[in-house]
Short mmCIF file of C-alpha atoms and ligand atoms in Angstrom, two decimals:
data_model
loop_
_atom_site.label_atom_id
_atom_site.label_comp_id
_atom_site.label_asym_id
_atom_site.label_seq_id
_atom_site.Cartn_x
_atom_site.Cartn_y
_atom_site.Cartn_z
CA MET R 1 10.45 -19.61 31.49
CA LYS R 2 9.36 -17.67 28.42
CA TYR R 3 9.41 -19.72 25.21
CA LYS R 4 12.16 -18.53 22.91
CA PRO R 5 12.17 -20.61 19.75
CA ALA R 6 15.56 -19.25 18.63
CA ASP R 7 17.12 -20.69 21.81
CA SER R 8 15.81 -24.11 20.84
CA ILE R 9 17.60 -23.84 17.50
CA GLN R 10 20.83 -22.68 19.14
CA ASP R 11 20.77 -25.48 21.71
CA LEU R 12 20.99 -28.17 19.05
CA GLN R 13 24.41 -29.66 18.52
CA TYR R 14 25.25 -31.62 15.39
CA PHE R 15 28.80 -32.48 14.41
CA GLY R 16 30.05 -33.62 11.04
CA GLU R 17 31.47 -37.14 10.84
CA PHE R 18 35.03 -35.71 11.04
CA GLY R 19 34.16 -33.30 13.83
CA GLY R 20 33.09 -30.57 11.43
CA VAL R 21 31.07 -27.76 12.99
CA ASN R 22 28.37 -28.46 10.43
CA PRO R 23 26.87 -31.91 9.99
CA SER R 24 28.14 -33.87 7.00
CA ILE R 25 25.88 -33.79 3.97
CA SER R 26 24.50 -37.19 3.11
CA ASP R 27 25.23 -37.80 -0.54
CA SER R 28 23.41 -41.09 -1.05
CA SER R 29 20.03 -42.18 -2.27
CA THR R 30 20.36 -45.66 -0.77
CA TYR R 31 22.03 -47.25 2.28
CA THR R 32 23.76 -50.54 2.97
CA PHE R 33 22.66 -52.92 5.70
CA LEU R 34 24.96 -55.25 7.60
CA SER R 35 22.21 -57.83 7.91
CA ALA R 36 19.18 -58.74 5.86
CA LYS R 37 17.11 -58.83 9.04
CA THR R 38 17.77 -55.12 9.73
CA MET R 39 16.67 -54.26 6.21
CA PHE R 40 13.37 -56.03 6.79
CA ASP R 41 12.89 -54.29 10.15
CA THR R 42 13.58 -50.92 8.58
CA PHE R 43 10.89 -51.51 5.94
CA GLU R 44 8.51 -52.34 8.75
CA GLY R 45 9.49 -49.11 10.48
CA ASN R 46 11.09 -50.91 13.42
CA ALA R 47 14.75 -49.97 13.11
CA GLU R 48 15.27 -46.57 14.66
CA GLY R 49 18.37 -44.81 13.33
CA CYS R 50 18.63 -46.91 10.18
CA TYR R 51 18.26 -45.30 6.79
CA LEU R 52 16.57 -47.11 3.98
CA TYR R 53 16.19 -44.91 0.96
CA SER R 54 16.39 -41.12 0.73
CA ARG R 55 12.79 -40.59 -0.35
CA HIS R 56 11.91 -42.01 3.07
CA SER R 57 14.52 -40.12 5.10
CA SER R 58 18.14 -39.02 4.96
CA PRO R 59 20.51 -37.74 7.65
CA SER R 60 20.60 -34.18 6.21
CA ASN R 61 16.83 -33.98 6.00
CA LEU R 62 16.45 -35.30 9.53
CA TYR R 63 18.86 -32.67 10.90
CA LEU R 64 16.86 -29.88 9.29
CA GLY R 65 13.57 -31.45 10.36
CA GLU R 66 14.72 -31.73 13.98
CA ALA R 67 15.87 -28.10 14.03
CA LEU R 68 12.49 -26.94 12.71
CA ALA R 69 10.65 -29.15 15.19
CA ALA R 70 12.73 -27.58 17.98
CA MET R 71 11.80 -24.14 16.72
CA GLU R 72 8.08 -24.95 16.61
CA GLY R 73 8.06 -26.98 19.81
CA THR R 74 6.70 -30.15 18.19
CA GLU R 75 7.96 -33.72 18.70
CA THR R 76 9.41 -33.98 15.21
CA ALA R 77 9.06 -32.83 11.61
CA ASN R 78 9.36 -33.94 7.99
CA VAL R 79 10.90 -31.66 5.38
CA ALA R 80 9.55 -31.50 1.83
CA ALA R 81 10.72 -30.21 -1.52
CA SER R 82 8.36 -27.21 -1.35
CA GLY R 83 5.75 -25.59 0.84
CA MET R 84 3.04 -27.01 -1.42
CA GLY R 85 4.66 -30.45 -1.12
CA ALA R 86 4.30 -30.14 2.66
CA ILE R 87 0.73 -28.79 2.59
CA THR R 88 -0.69 -31.27 0.08
CA SER R 89 0.91 -34.34 1.65
CA ALA R 90 -0.21 -33.34 5.16
CA LEU R 91 -3.79 -32.72 4.03
CA LEU R 92 -3.98 -35.89 1.93
CA GLN R 93 -2.71 -37.84 4.94
CA LEU R 94 -5.40 -36.39 7.20
CA CYS R 95 -8.31 -36.46 4.75
CA LYS R 96 -9.67 -39.20 2.52
CA SER R 97 -12.60 -39.36 0.11
CA GLY R 98 -15.77 -38.17 1.85
CA ASP R 99 -13.93 -35.97 4.33
CA HIS R 100 -14.39 -32.23 4.78
CA ILE R 101 -12.07 -29.33 5.61
CA VAL R 102 -12.93 -25.92 7.08
CA CYS R 103 -10.41 -23.46 5.68
CA SER R 104 -9.74 -19.76 6.01
CA ARG R 105 -10.92 -17.95 2.88
CA THR R 106 -7.69 -15.97 2.77
CA VAL R 107 -4.90 -18.44 2.27
CA TYR R 108 -1.99 -18.77 -0.13
CA GLY R 109 -3.25 -18.95 -3.74
CA GLY R 110 -1.77 -22.42 -4.30
CA THR R 111 -3.42 -23.80 -1.16
CA TYR R 112 -6.72 -22.25 -2.20
CA ALA R 113 -6.47 -23.75 -5.70
CA PHE R 114 -5.59 -27.17 -4.27
CA LEU R 115 -8.59 -27.23 -1.94
CA LYS R 116 -11.01 -25.59 -4.36
CA ASN R 117 -10.09 -27.31 -7.64
CA PHE R 118 -7.93 -30.37 -6.99
CA ALA R 119 -9.02 -32.01 -3.72
CA PRO R 120 -12.74 -32.31 -4.75
CA GLY R 121 -11.55 -34.68 -7.51
CA PHE R 122 -10.52 -37.00 -4.68
CA GLY R 123 -13.77 -36.52 -2.78
CA ILE R 124 -12.40 -34.00 -0.29
CA GLU R 125 -14.63 -30.93 0.08
CA THR R 126 -13.74 -27.61 1.66
CA THR R 127 -15.82 -24.81 3.16
CA PHE R 128 -14.05 -21.45 3.14
CA VAL R 129 -14.82 -19.13 6.06
CA ASP R 130 -13.71 -15.88 7.65
CA ILE R 131 -11.15 -17.32 10.04
CA THR R 132 -11.21 -14.24 12.27
CA LYS R 133 -14.76 -15.26 13.28
CA PRO R 134 -14.41 -18.47 15.34
CA LYS R 135 -18.21 -18.73 15.51
CA MET R 136 -18.36 -19.06 11.71
CA VAL R 137 -15.66 -21.71 11.87
CA ALA R 138 -17.66 -23.72 14.41
CA GLU R 139 -20.83 -23.42 12.31
CA ALA R 140 -19.08 -24.70 9.18
CA ILE R 141 -18.12 -27.98 10.85
CA ASN R 142 -20.15 -31.03 9.81
CA LYS R 143 -20.02 -34.73 10.65
CA ASN R 144 -17.39 -35.34 7.94
CA THR R 145 -15.04 -32.53 8.96
CA LYS R 146 -11.52 -33.69 9.79
CA VAL R 147 -9.40 -30.53 9.61
CA ILE R 148 -9.46 -26.82 10.38
CA TYR R 149 -6.86 -25.18 8.16
CA CYS R 150 -5.51 -21.64 8.39
CA GLU R 151 -2.45 -19.43 8.18
CA SER R 152 -1.36 -17.75 11.40
CA VAL R 153 -0.96 -14.52 9.42
CA SER R 154 -2.84 -14.86 6.16
CA ASN R 155 -1.61 -14.30 2.65
CA PRO R 156 -2.09 -11.67 1.35
CA LEU R 157 -4.57 -9.88 3.64
CA LEU R 158 -2.60 -10.41 6.86
CA GLU R 159 -5.62 -11.57 8.83
CA ILE R 160 -4.67 -13.00 12.21
CA ALA R 161 -6.05 -16.37 13.26
CA ASP R 162 -6.80 -16.71 16.97
CA MET R 163 -5.13 -20.07 17.43
CA GLU R 164 -6.31 -20.60 21.01
CA ALA R 165 -9.95 -20.11 20.04
CA LEU R 166 -9.57 -22.31 16.95
CA SER R 167 -7.81 -25.01 18.93
CA LYS R 168 -10.67 -25.12 21.43
CA ILE R 169 -13.18 -25.63 18.61
CA SER R 170 -10.92 -28.18 16.98
CA LYS R 171 -10.43 -30.25 20.17
CA LYS R 172 -14.12 -30.11 21.03
CA ASN R 173 -14.97 -31.61 17.62
CA ASN R 174 -12.07 -34.06 17.59
CA LEU R 175 -10.45 -32.40 14.54
CA LYS R 176 -6.88 -31.53 13.61
CA LEU R 177 -5.90 -27.87 13.54
CA VAL R 178 -3.36 -27.40 10.74
CA VAL R 179 -1.57 -24.04 10.62
CA ASP R 180 0.65 -22.61 7.90
CA ASN R 181 3.09 -20.38 9.83
CA THR R 182 5.11 -19.17 6.81
CA PHE R 183 4.48 -15.45 7.47
CA SER R 184 5.38 -15.49 11.16
CA PRO R 185 8.28 -17.85 11.97
CA LEU R 186 9.60 -17.38 15.53
CA SER R 187 7.03 -14.60 16.19
CA ILE R 188 4.16 -17.06 16.56
CA SER R 189 4.47 -20.65 17.77
CA PRO R 190 1.17 -22.28 16.72
CA ALA R 191 1.88 -25.65 18.38
CA LYS R 192 2.30 -23.88 21.73
CA LEU R 193 -1.16 -22.39 21.18
CA GLY R 194 -2.86 -25.67 20.38
CA ALA R 195 -2.19 -26.38 16.69
CA ASP R 196 -1.74 -30.08 15.90
CA VAL R 197 0.29 -29.66 12.73
CA VAL R 198 2.46 -26.67 11.79
CA ILE R 199 3.58 -26.15 8.20
CA HIS R 200 6.09 -23.77 6.63
CA SER R 201 7.14 -22.86 3.17
CA LEU R 202 10.88 -22.77 3.90
CA THR R 203 11.24 -20.86 0.62
CA LYS R 204 10.39 -17.61 2.40
CA PHE R 205 11.80 -16.19 5.65
CA ILE R 206 13.28 -19.42 6.99
CA ASN R 207 15.72 -19.95 4.14
CA GLY R 208 15.70 -16.23 3.41
CA SER R 209 17.98 -16.17 0.38
CA SER R 210 15.45 -16.81 -2.42
CA ASP R 211 17.63 -19.55 -3.86
CA THR R 212 15.43 -22.59 -3.28
CA VAL R 213 11.94 -23.83 -2.57
CA GLY R 214 11.34 -26.03 0.44
CA GLY R 215 8.73 -26.98 3.01
CA VAL R 216 8.18 -28.71 6.34
CA VAL R 217 5.43 -30.44 8.29
CA CYS R 218 5.93 -30.27 12.08
CA GLY R 219 3.87 -32.52 14.33
CA THR R 220 3.75 -35.54 16.61
CA LYS R 221 6.00 -38.56 16.07
CA ASP R 222 2.91 -40.59 15.26
CA PHE R 223 1.75 -38.24 12.54
CA ILE R 224 5.18 -37.81 10.95
CA ASN R 225 5.65 -41.59 10.95
CA GLU R 226 2.27 -41.94 9.22
CA LEU R 227 3.42 -39.47 6.56
CA ARG R 228 6.56 -41.52 5.98
CA ASN R 229 4.93 -44.93 6.10
CA VAL R 230 6.02 -47.06 3.14
CA ASN R 231 2.52 -48.53 2.71
CA ASP R 232 0.24 -45.52 2.99
CA GLY R 233 2.27 -42.41 3.81
CA ALA R 234 1.60 -39.38 1.58
CA ALA R 235 5.17 -38.04 1.90
CA MET R 236 6.62 -41.43 1.02
CA LEU R 237 4.21 -42.25 -1.80
CA LEU R 238 3.74 -38.84 -3.44
CA GLY R 239 7.48 -38.24 -3.13
CA PRO R 240 7.88 -34.49 -2.45
CA THR R 241 11.39 -35.16 -1.17
CA MET R 242 13.91 -32.44 -0.43
CA ASP R 243 17.43 -32.93 -1.71
CA SER R 244 20.13 -33.36 0.98
CA LEU R 245 22.29 -30.54 -0.35
CA ARG R 246 19.37 -28.15 -0.01
CA ALA R 247 18.51 -29.40 3.46
CA ALA R 248 22.08 -28.68 4.55
CA SER R 249 22.04 -25.14 3.12
CA ILE R 250 18.64 -24.30 4.63
CA LEU R 251 19.84 -25.52 8.04
CA LYS R 252 22.75 -23.08 7.87
CA ASN R 253 20.43 -20.20 6.98
CA LEU R 254 18.01 -21.15 9.76
CA ARG R 255 20.66 -20.23 12.32
CA THR R 256 20.41 -16.53 11.51
CA LEU R 257 16.62 -16.47 11.28
CA HIS R 258 16.18 -14.70 14.64
CA ILE R 259 18.49 -11.84 13.64
CA ARG R 260 16.81 -11.49 10.27
CA MET R 261 13.26 -11.59 11.67
CA LYS R 262 14.05 -8.84 14.16
CA GLN R 263 15.35 -6.63 11.36
CA HIS R 264 12.47 -7.48 8.98
CA SER R 265 10.02 -6.63 11.77
CA ARG R 266 11.76 -3.41 12.79
CA ASN R 267 11.91 -2.16 9.21
CA ALA R 268 8.33 -3.17 8.40
CA MET R 269 7.04 -1.44 11.53
CA TYR R 270 8.83 1.76 10.53
CA ILE R 271 7.50 1.72 6.94
CA ALA R 272 3.97 0.78 8.03
CA GLU R 273 3.76 3.67 10.50
CA LYS R 274 5.03 6.13 7.89
CA PHE R 275 2.67 4.93 5.15
CA GLN R 276 -0.23 5.15 7.57
CA GLN R 277 0.74 8.68 8.61
CA ASP R 278 0.89 9.59 4.92
CA GLY R 279 -2.77 8.68 4.67
CA PHE R 280 -2.52 5.33 2.88
CA LYS R 281 -4.70 2.39 3.81
CA THR R 282 -1.94 0.31 5.38
CA VAL R 283 -2.30 -3.16 6.81
CA TYR R 284 0.38 -4.36 9.24
CA PRO R 285 -0.29 -6.48 12.33
CA GLY R 286 1.97 -4.20 14.37
CA LEU R 287 -0.32 -1.19 13.83
CA LEU R 288 -2.98 -0.45 16.46
CA SER R 289 -5.37 0.04 13.54
CA HIS R 290 -5.03 -3.64 12.52
CA PRO R 291 -8.13 -5.58 13.64
CA GLY R 292 -5.93 -8.53 14.64
CA HIS R 293 -3.31 -6.48 16.49
CA GLU R 294 -4.38 -7.52 19.98
CA THR R 295 -4.72 -11.18 18.96
CA PHE R 296 -1.21 -11.19 17.47
CA LYS R 297 0.16 -9.47 20.57
CA ARG R 298 -1.43 -12.02 22.87
CA MET R 299 0.03 -14.93 20.88
CA MET R 300 3.47 -13.58 19.99
CA ASN R 301 6.98 -14.32 21.20
CA GLU R 302 7.75 -10.66 21.72
CA ASP R 303 11.41 -10.53 20.72
CA TYR R 304 10.75 -11.10 17.05
CA GLY R 305 8.15 -8.44 16.32
CA PHE R 306 5.15 -8.42 14.00
CA GLY R 307 6.95 -9.75 10.93
CA GLY R 308 8.09 -8.35 7.61
CA MET R 309 4.84 -8.33 5.61
CA LEU R 310 2.60 -5.35 5.01
CA THR R 311 0.12 -4.20 2.39
CA VAL R 312 -0.72 -0.75 1.09
CA ASP R 313 -3.74 0.11 -1.05
CA LEU R 314 -3.01 2.62 -3.81
CA GLY R 315 -6.58 2.61 -5.10
CA SER R 316 -5.95 1.30 -8.60
CA LEU R 317 -3.88 -1.35 -10.34
CA ASP R 318 -2.35 1.28 -12.65
CA LYS R 319 -1.03 3.28 -9.73
CA ALA R 320 0.19 0.17 -7.97
CA ASN R 321 2.04 -0.98 -11.08
CA ALA R 322 3.54 2.46 -11.70
CA LEU R 323 4.84 2.65 -8.14
CA MET R 324 6.31 -0.85 -8.18
CA GLU R 325 8.09 -0.23 -11.48
CA LEU R 326 9.55 3.05 -10.25
CA MET R 327 10.65 1.58 -6.91
CA GLN R 328 12.43 -1.20 -8.78
CA GLU R 329 14.11 1.30 -11.10
CA ARG R 330 15.41 3.15 -8.01
CA ASN R 331 16.69 -0.13 -6.58
CA LEU R 332 14.40 -0.01 -3.54
CA GLY R 333 13.44 -3.62 -4.10
CA TYR R 334 12.29 -6.06 -6.73
CA LEU R 335 8.94 -6.50 -8.43
CA ALA R 336 8.74 -10.18 -7.60
CA VAL R 337 6.50 -12.62 -5.84
CA SER R 338 7.70 -14.46 -2.74
CA LEU R 339 8.96 -13.05 0.54
CA GLY R 340 11.62 -13.11 3.19
CA PHE R 341 14.50 -11.96 0.98
CA TYR R 342 17.21 -9.48 2.14
CA LYS R 343 15.86 -7.09 -0.47
CA THR R 344 12.33 -5.71 -0.31
CA LEU R 345 9.97 -7.59 -2.66
CA PHE R 346 6.66 -6.22 -3.87
CA SER R 347 3.81 -7.50 -6.00
CA ALA R 348 0.13 -6.88 -6.62
CA PRO R 349 -1.44 -10.04 -5.20
CA GLY R 350 -4.71 -9.68 -7.16
CA THR R 351 -2.87 -10.26 -10.43
CA SER R 352 -0.14 -12.57 -9.15
CA THR R 353 0.01 -14.82 -6.09
CA SER R 354 -3.76 -14.74 -5.52
CA SER R 355 -4.82 -14.76 -9.18
CA GLU R 356 -6.12 -18.31 -8.59
CA ILE R 357 -8.91 -16.69 -6.59
CA PRO R 358 -11.77 -15.55 -8.89
CA GLU R 359 -12.23 -11.75 -9.15
CA GLU R 360 -15.64 -11.86 -7.48
CA GLU R 361 -14.26 -13.70 -4.47
CA GLN R 362 -11.25 -11.40 -4.30
CA LYS R 363 -13.62 -8.45 -3.96
CA GLU R 364 -15.66 -10.19 -1.31
CA MET R 365 -12.61 -10.86 0.89
CA GLY R 366 -11.34 -7.30 0.52
CA LEU R 367 -8.53 -8.02 -1.91
CA SER R 368 -8.61 -4.87 -4.03
CA ASP R 369 -6.87 -4.12 -7.33
CA GLY R 370 -4.59 -1.42 -6.01
CA LEU R 371 -3.18 -3.55 -3.22
CA ILE R 372 0.61 -3.90 -3.06
CA ARG R 373 2.07 -6.60 -0.86
CA PHE R 374 5.48 -5.74 0.55
CA SER R 375 7.98 -8.11 2.04
CA ILE R 376 10.21 -5.56 3.71
CA GLY R 377 13.91 -6.32 3.40
CA LEU R 378 16.86 -6.14 5.76
CA ASP R 379 17.78 -2.55 4.73
CA ASN R 380 20.37 -1.07 7.04
CA ASP R 381 18.97 2.44 6.70
CA ILE R 382 15.20 2.17 6.56
CA GLU R 383 14.75 5.94 7.01
CA ARG R 384 16.57 6.48 3.71
CA THR R 385 14.54 3.73 2.05
CA TYR R 386 11.31 5.36 3.20
CA SER R 387 12.28 8.81 1.97
CA MET R 388 13.16 7.35 -1.43
CA MET R 389 9.84 5.47 -1.53
CA LYS R 390 8.08 8.71 -0.71
CA SER R 391 9.75 10.45 -3.67
CA CYS R 392 8.49 7.67 -5.93
CA MET R 393 4.98 8.13 -4.56
CA LYS R 394 5.11 11.85 -5.23
CA GLU R 395 6.33 11.28 -8.77
CA ILE R 396 3.47 8.98 -9.70
CA GLY R 397 1.01 11.36 -8.06
CA VAL R 398 -0.37 9.28 -5.21
CA LEU R 399 1.13 11.55 -2.58
CA LYS R 400 0.36 15.23 -2.87
CA SER R 401 3.47 17.38 -2.38
CA GLU R 402 1.72 19.65 0.14
CA MET R 403 1.16 16.65 2.39
CA VAL R 404 4.91 16.36 2.82
C1 PLP P 501 4.82 -19.54 -0.67
C2 PLP P 501 3.80 -20.03 0.27
C3 PLP P 501 3.37 -21.35 0.21
C4 PLP P 501 3.87 -22.34 -0.82
O1 PLP P 501 5.20 -22.63 -0.64
P1 PLP P 501 6.18 -23.11 -1.84
O2 PLP P 501 7.47 -23.27 -1.15
O3 PLP P 501 6.17 -22.01 -2.87
O4 PLP P 501 5.61 -24.36 -2.39
C5 PLP P 501 2.44 -21.77 1.14
N1 PLP P 501 1.95 -20.94 2.05
C6 PLP P 501 2.30 -19.64 2.13
C7 PLP P 501 1.73 -18.77 3.19
C8 PLP P 501 3.25 -19.14 1.23
O5 PLP P 501 3.61 -17.86 1.31
#
């Protein structure tokens, strides 16, 4: 049967302690034990179902973690207070001083900064490569390499990682393939394609209401237990713990993710096709012109489309800024970083979310000044949105009237 991650979310059944249709929110940092022996066993990790202390685990966090694991098709998961909390703890669990990571050169700015500037201080080195070229990935591996790290759809250039090819390389070299799937929840299921660890920033599409940050690491029971280990687990010892109230609210939002992703994808496809017809350099994985289109198509769970993210190059930062300001004035969206909101969000990644990447390197990877990254919203009438965007473009002079 075809894998439908949204079905796996729907099939879960959690009741509240009084039969509520939503699980009760755990409002405790610590838990009582009926016997001293059970407390000892729990510290040793041998008392399944017993809670110890909420930095280790809590019922609300476990519910959300299990729902996300079901979605990704992994054994289990551990939620974190932010996407970066998930990424850094997973990588610090997998890599120690002397170890090496092969990472896509186009990743989230925070991830890039962590690997480039922070991890070397702990003796962890990273080689950045063009992830769309599996041969380059293989060549970058050395005897100390432990991890291949990438985003299924990269931020902000929307490069598509061929997870099956990367997984082959990873398995052959006895490495872990770690994939950040933030841009393509439901659409792509990295674990089904061979990824060992799947990470999300829940802040984006999964929560979808831009009211919290959150993250998750999905993986095997063994790996998640390692992360939570009281003696040497990065999640336990670094403490990027999500609050129970937030876990409960994200779980409720997760249940409409499939409906939202379909609408984000439908709207983004419409806008991308129009922008491309208007003669703009448009990058969207759903377009035939996208170099990763076929790879995405081969990997995708069809129902959910090619996602809500697209980029358009206006040629200069001034033009990009003028357009974003005007679109915001007309209430077509917000000039804001982040993604996955009901409203369209736009930003110029070169001067915002990817500003951690030096200008020279930005140029090299094709991140130009005039690039606008759009997270297309849930607009009910995308045709109207597009025609209003087009008026803005005409007004700032990037679209000649006779082209209309
Ligand atoms: C936002 C984002 C992150 C970081 O997540 P936070 O929740 O902001 O910590 C990581 N990866 C990608 C692809 C992102 O878009």
